Short mmCIF file of C-alpha atoms and ligand atoms in Angstrom, two decimals:
data_model
loop_
_atom_site.label_atom_id
_atom_site.label_comp_id
_atom_site.label_asym_id
_atom_site.label_seq_id
_atom_site.Cartn_x
_atom_site.Cartn_y
_atom_site.Cartn_z
CA MET A 108 18.04 16.82 2.76
CA THR A 109 14.84 16.74 0.73
CA ALA A 110 14.68 19.61 -1.71
CA LYS A 111 11.23 21.19 -1.45
CA ASN A 112 10.72 21.05 -5.20
CA THR A 113 11.31 17.34 -5.59
CA PRO A 114 8.38 15.01 -4.97
CA THR A 115 8.21 13.12 -1.68
CA VAL A 116 8.47 9.36 -2.07
CA LEU A 117 6.98 7.50 0.85
CA ILE A 118 6.78 3.70 1.08
CA LEU A 119 4.31 1.82 3.27
CA LEU A 120 5.70 -1.60 4.10
CA GLY A 121 3.64 -4.27 5.84
CA PRO A 122 1.90 -7.61 5.36
CA PRO A 123 -1.63 -7.98 3.96
CA GLY A 124 -4.05 -6.47 6.48
CA ALA A 125 -1.47 -4.20 8.16
CA GLY A 126 -3.53 -1.15 7.13
CA LYS A 127 -1.45 0.19 4.23
CA GLY A 128 -4.45 1.08 2.07
CA THR A 129 -6.44 2.56 4.96
CA GLN A 130 -3.56 4.76 6.10
CA ALA A 131 -2.47 5.70 2.57
CA ARG A 132 -5.90 7.21 1.90
CA LEU A 133 -5.73 9.24 5.12
CA LEU A 134 -2.22 10.48 4.32
CA GLU A 135 -3.31 11.36 0.79
CA GLU A 136 -5.97 13.69 2.16
CA GLU A 137 -3.72 15.21 4.81
CA PHE A 138 -0.58 15.79 2.75
CA GLY A 139 -1.80 16.03 -0.85
CA LEU A 140 0.25 13.03 -1.87
CA VAL A 141 -1.03 10.41 -4.32
CA GLN A 142 -1.51 6.79 -3.28
CA LEU A 143 -0.10 4.28 -5.74
CA SER A 144 -1.22 0.76 -4.92
CA THR A 145 0.32 -1.88 -7.14
CA GLY A 146 -2.44 -4.25 -5.98
CA ASP A 147 -5.07 -1.79 -7.31
CA LEU A 148 -3.13 -1.25 -10.55
CA LEU A 149 -2.86 -5.01 -11.08
CA ARG A 150 -6.56 -5.55 -10.30
CA SER A 151 -7.41 -2.87 -12.90
CA ALA A 152 -5.19 -4.64 -15.44
CA VAL A 153 -6.94 -7.95 -14.68
CA ALA A 154 -10.38 -6.31 -15.04
CA ALA A 155 -9.34 -4.64 -18.31
CA GLY A 156 -8.04 -7.95 -19.65
CA THR A 157 -4.66 -6.51 -20.69
CA GLU A 158 -1.74 -8.85 -21.42
CA ALA A 159 -0.23 -7.99 -18.00
CA GLY A 160 -3.59 -8.61 -16.36
CA LYS A 161 -3.97 -12.01 -18.00
CA GLN A 162 -0.58 -13.08 -16.68
CA ALA A 163 -1.18 -11.69 -13.19
CA LYS A 164 -4.66 -13.13 -12.56
CA ALA A 165 -3.86 -16.70 -11.49
CA VAL A 166 -0.80 -15.61 -9.51
CA MET A 167 -2.89 -13.13 -7.50
CA GLU A 168 -5.63 -15.66 -6.90
CA ALA A 169 -3.02 -18.05 -5.47
CA GLY A 170 -1.66 -15.35 -3.15
CA ALA A 171 1.81 -15.38 -4.72
CA LEU A 172 3.76 -12.37 -5.99
CA VAL A 173 3.36 -11.23 -9.58
CA SER A 174 6.67 -11.03 -11.51
CA ASP A 175 8.78 -7.92 -11.05
CA ASP A 176 8.58 -7.14 -14.80
CA ILE A 177 4.80 -6.92 -14.82
CA VAL A 178 4.59 -4.94 -11.58
CA LEU A 179 7.26 -2.49 -12.74
CA ALA A 180 5.51 -1.96 -16.05
CA VAL A 181 2.17 -1.02 -14.46
CA LEU A 182 3.82 1.18 -11.85
CA HIS A 183 6.04 2.93 -14.35
CA ASP A 184 3.04 3.89 -16.49
CA ARG A 185 1.22 5.31 -13.47
CA MET A 186 4.24 7.30 -12.24
CA GLU A 187 4.30 9.20 -15.53
CA ASP A 188 0.90 10.73 -14.73
CA PRO A 189 1.14 14.44 -13.81
CA ASP A 190 -0.86 14.07 -10.57
CA THR A 191 2.15 12.35 -8.97
CA ALA A 192 4.19 15.57 -9.11
CA LYS A 193 3.87 16.56 -5.43
CA GLY A 194 4.74 13.10 -4.22
CA VAL A 195 3.59 9.52 -3.90
CA ILE A 196 2.70 7.01 -1.24
CA LEU A 197 3.73 3.60 -2.49
CA ASP A 198 1.29 1.07 -1.02
CA GLY A 199 2.37 -2.52 -1.58
CA PHE A 200 5.48 -1.70 -3.59
CA PRO A 201 8.35 -2.61 -3.51
CA ARG A 202 7.77 -6.17 -2.37
CA THR A 203 11.06 -7.77 -3.48
CA ALA A 204 14.73 -6.76 -3.46
CA GLY A 205 14.61 -6.55 -7.27
CA GLN A 206 11.69 -4.11 -7.12
CA ALA A 207 13.51 -1.97 -4.52
CA GLU A 208 16.56 -1.71 -6.80
CA ALA A 209 14.41 -0.96 -9.84
CA LEU A 210 12.66 1.79 -7.88
CA ASP A 211 16.00 3.40 -6.96
CA GLN A 212 17.00 3.39 -10.61
CA LEU A 213 13.68 4.80 -11.76
CA LEU A 214 13.82 7.62 -9.19
CA SER A 215 17.46 8.47 -9.83
CA ARG A 216 16.62 9.28 -13.46
CA SER A 217 14.65 12.29 -12.19
CA ASN A 218 16.99 13.07 -9.27
CA GLN A 219 14.55 11.62 -6.78
CA ARG A 220 15.01 9.09 -4.02
CA VAL A 221 13.05 7.24 -1.39
CA ASN A 222 12.49 9.74 1.43
CA SER A 223 10.83 7.54 4.02
CA VAL A 224 9.78 3.95 4.56
CA ILE A 225 7.20 3.25 7.24
CA SER A 226 7.20 -0.33 8.45
CA MET A 227 3.73 -1.12 9.78
CA GLU A 228 4.52 -3.67 12.48
CA VAL A 229 1.81 -6.24 13.22
CA GLU A 230 1.37 -9.82 14.41
CA ASP A 231 0.48 -12.40 11.76
CA GLY A 232 -2.51 -14.05 13.49
CA PRO A 233 -4.89 -11.06 13.55
CA MET A 234 -4.09 -10.22 9.90
CA ILE A 235 -6.17 -13.17 8.68
CA ALA A 236 -9.26 -11.69 10.35
CA ARG A 237 -8.48 -8.21 9.04
CA VAL A 238 -8.18 -9.50 5.47
CA ALA A 239 -11.15 -11.88 5.65
CA GLY A 240 -13.46 -9.10 6.96
CA ARG A 241 -12.35 -6.45 4.48
CA TYR A 242 -14.67 -4.88 1.90
CA THR A 243 -14.70 -1.64 -0.08
CA CYS A 244 -17.17 0.82 -1.54
CA ALA A 245 -17.67 -0.09 -5.21
CA THR A 246 -18.07 3.61 -6.10
CA CYS A 247 -15.23 5.43 -4.30
CA GLY A 248 -13.01 2.61 -3.02
CA GLU A 249 -13.30 3.55 0.67
CA GLY A 250 -12.24 0.58 2.78
CA TYR A 251 -14.39 -1.02 5.48
CA HIS A 252 -14.31 -4.01 7.80
CA ASP A 253 -17.10 -6.27 9.09
CA GLN A 254 -16.00 -5.66 12.67
CA PHE A 255 -13.35 -2.94 12.83
CA LYS A 256 -14.63 -0.23 10.49
CA GLN A 257 -18.33 -0.23 9.71
CA PRO A 258 -20.06 2.64 7.90
CA ALA A 259 -21.94 5.00 10.26
CA LYS A 260 -25.18 3.99 8.52
CA ALA A 261 -25.32 0.29 7.64
CA GLY A 262 -25.03 -0.33 3.90
CA VAL A 263 -24.19 3.30 3.02
CA CYS A 264 -20.66 4.51 2.29
CA ASP A 265 -19.58 7.32 4.68
CA LYS A 266 -17.57 9.01 1.95
CA CYS A 267 -19.84 9.01 -1.10
CA GLY A 268 -23.23 7.64 -0.07
CA GLY A 269 -22.77 4.64 -2.37
CA THR A 270 -24.70 1.51 -1.48
CA GLU A 271 -22.72 -1.08 -3.43
CA PHE A 272 -19.74 -2.79 -1.87
CA LYS A 273 -17.31 -5.42 -3.05
CA ARG A 274 -14.91 -7.99 -1.67
CA ARG A 275 -11.68 -9.18 -3.25
CA ALA A 276 -11.44 -12.75 -4.56
CA ASP A 277 -8.14 -13.24 -2.70
CA ASP A 278 -9.44 -12.00 0.67
CA ASN A 279 -10.15 -15.41 2.15
CA ALA A 280 -8.36 -17.15 5.02
CA LYS A 281 -6.52 -19.64 2.79
CA THR A 282 -5.08 -17.14 0.32
CA ALA A 283 -4.32 -14.68 3.11
CA GLY A 284 -2.08 -17.35 4.67
CA ALA A 285 -0.16 -17.75 1.40
CA ARG A 286 0.20 -13.97 1.11
CA LEU A 287 1.61 -13.74 4.64
CA THR A 288 4.14 -16.45 3.76
CA ALA A 289 5.14 -14.53 0.62
CA TYR A 290 5.50 -11.37 2.71
CA HIS A 291 7.91 -12.97 5.17
CA ALA A 292 9.96 -14.70 2.48
CA GLN A 293 10.21 -11.94 -0.11
CA THR A 294 9.21 -8.58 1.36
CA ALA A 295 10.23 -8.51 5.04
CA PRO A 296 13.98 -8.45 4.13
CA LEU A 297 13.36 -4.94 2.75
CA ILE A 298 12.96 -3.69 6.33
CA ALA A 299 16.69 -4.27 6.97
CA TYR A 300 17.54 -2.93 3.51
CA TYR A 301 15.89 0.43 4.20
CA GLU A 302 16.98 0.50 7.83
CA GLY A 303 20.57 0.31 6.59
CA ARG A 304 19.90 3.40 4.50
CA GLY A 305 18.58 5.32 7.49
CA VAL A 306 15.11 5.96 6.04
CA LEU A 307 13.09 3.41 8.01
CA GLU A 308 10.55 4.22 10.69
CA ARG A 309 8.63 1.52 12.60
CA ILE A 310 5.01 2.09 13.60
CA ASP A 311 2.89 -0.11 15.88
CA ALA A 312 0.07 -0.96 13.48
CA MET A 313 -1.79 -3.24 15.93
CA ALA A 314 -3.40 -0.17 17.51
CA ASP A 315 -6.78 1.12 16.34
CA ILE A 316 -7.02 2.99 13.02
CA ALA A 317 -7.09 6.49 14.57
CA THR A 318 -4.06 5.83 16.80
CA VAL A 319 -2.06 4.39 13.91
CA SER A 320 -3.08 7.37 11.80
CA ARG A 321 -1.71 9.86 14.34
CA ALA A 322 1.62 8.01 14.48
CA MET A 323 1.84 7.87 10.69
CA SER A 324 0.97 11.52 10.32
CA ASP A 325 3.66 12.54 12.83
CA ALA A 326 6.22 10.44 10.96
CA VAL A 327 5.32 12.01 7.61
CA LYS A 328 5.38 15.54 9.08
CA ARG A 329 8.96 14.94 10.23
CA VAL A 330 9.94 13.78 6.74
CA MET A 331 8.21 16.63 4.94
CA ALA A 332 9.85 19.16 7.28
CA THR A 333 13.39 18.08 6.42
P1 ADP B 454 -3.56 -3.52 3.64
O1 ADP B 454 -3.72 -2.48 2.55
O2 ADP B 454 -2.27 -3.37 4.39
O3 ADP B 454 -3.74 -4.92 3.13
P2 ADP B 454 -6.09 -2.46 4.65
O4 ADP B 454 -5.82 -1.01 4.88
O5 ADP B 454 -6.91 -2.82 3.47
O6 ADP B 454 -4.71 -3.29 4.71
O7 ADP B 454 -6.79 -3.01 5.98
C1 ADP B 454 -7.24 -4.37 6.05
C2 ADP B 454 -8.60 -4.41 6.75
O8 ADP B 454 -8.42 -4.13 8.15
C3 ADP B 454 -9.60 -3.38 6.25
O9 ADP B 454 -10.89 -3.97 6.30
C4 ADP B 454 -9.48 -2.22 7.24
O10 ADP B 454 -10.73 -1.54 7.40
C5 ADP B 454 -9.08 -2.92 8.53
N1 ADP B 454 -8.08 -2.18 9.31
C6 ADP B 454 -7.09 -1.36 8.85
N2 ADP B 454 -6.35 -0.88 9.87
C7 ADP B 454 -6.88 -1.43 11.01
C8 ADP B 454 -6.55 -1.30 12.40
N3 ADP B 454 -5.52 -0.52 12.81
N4 ADP B 454 -7.31 -1.99 13.27
C9 ADP B 454 -8.34 -2.77 12.85
N5 ADP B 454 -8.69 -2.92 11.55
C10 ADP B 454 -7.98 -2.25 10.64
P1 ADP B 455 -2.68 -6.32 0.39
O1 ADP B 455 -3.29 -4.93 0.43
O2 ADP B 455 -3.54 -7.31 1.07
O3 ADP B 455 -1.27 -6.32 0.87
P2 ADP B 455 -2.40 -5.91 -2.47
O4 ADP B 455 -3.65 -5.34 -3.00
O5 ADP B 455 -1.27 -4.97 -2.22
O6 ADP B 455 -2.73 -6.75 -1.15
O7 ADP B 455 -1.86 -7.05 -3.43
C1 ADP B 455 -2.73 -8.08 -3.89
C2 ADP B 455 -1.93 -9.04 -4.75
O8 ADP B 455 -1.41 -8.34 -5.89
C3 ADP B 455 -0.71 -9.66 -4.08
O9 ADP B 455 -1.04 -10.82 -3.32
C4 ADP B 455 0.16 -9.99 -5.31
O10 ADP B 455 -0.30 -11.14 -5.98
C5 ADP B 455 -0.10 -8.79 -6.21
N1 ADP B 455 0.84 -7.68 -5.97
C6 ADP B 455 0.55 -6.44 -5.52
N2 ADP B 455 1.65 -5.68 -5.43
C7 ADP B 455 2.68 -6.46 -5.85
C8 ADP B 455 4.09 -6.26 -5.98
N3 ADP B 455 4.65 -5.09 -5.66
N4 ADP B 455 4.83 -7.30 -6.44
C9 ADP B 455 4.27 -8.48 -6.75
N5 ADP B 455 2.97 -8.74 -6.64
C10 ADP B 455 2.17 -7.75 -6.20
ZN1 ZN B 456 -17.95 5.32 -1.32
#
């Protein structure tokens, strides 16, 4: 049973393009949890030119996984921040068995554990198009897609009115293919790992954003109620 006074730890598991970031932001708003994206943390480290960022840059551009040590260091720093007290949505972490074990150890130090893992189930083929068409608001980070999620007014962010947008260097068809390969080799085995612990829930993430959101929200409500 989840004690009400311990933070909820929710993991979103899925390949690039599955919708982890999109759904994490919606769950953040609905449940007051904080999204922790290791991809975002690593991109900030690269932009800031830190030692970790320097080491991660080429690996990310190639679509491979950054070493567990670097990822754990950036995540650990972020988890110390007080805003994570109510609970966190881990988006893109853990991605290897070593990271999953390190997470268990980190949580156990504060009597926490992983409460729920949502596996966002998708087909590989359409993920290339999702990744290649992705862009975000440069001001608030809201995610968009050339075809699947356009702002209501062209060129203006729905959330903040910003008019500048950006695309990630690794969001091209070639690198997306490498990232899918890395997902199947190194991350997909975590589905069985968490299923064995009885915390896994599978969601059909091929549906449209609103339908996936309802399924995710129902799953999180069940977890938060226990
Ligand atoms: P991830 O964080 O898993 O890599 P994102 O949430 O960034 O995925 O979504 C990838 C792209 O696909 C974004 O441009 C997003 O707007 C779009 N997208 C997300 N979910 C869906 C969906 N269910 N159907 C269609 N497009 C989606
Ligand atoms: P996506 O949303 O498309 O799944 P992310 O933003 O989560 O992509 O990750 C982008 C890149 O950052 C990955 O391809 C990888 O190089 C690196 N990265 C992010 N999270 C991790 C992690 N937990 N372990 C190793 N590398 C990571
Ligand atoms: Zn915005």
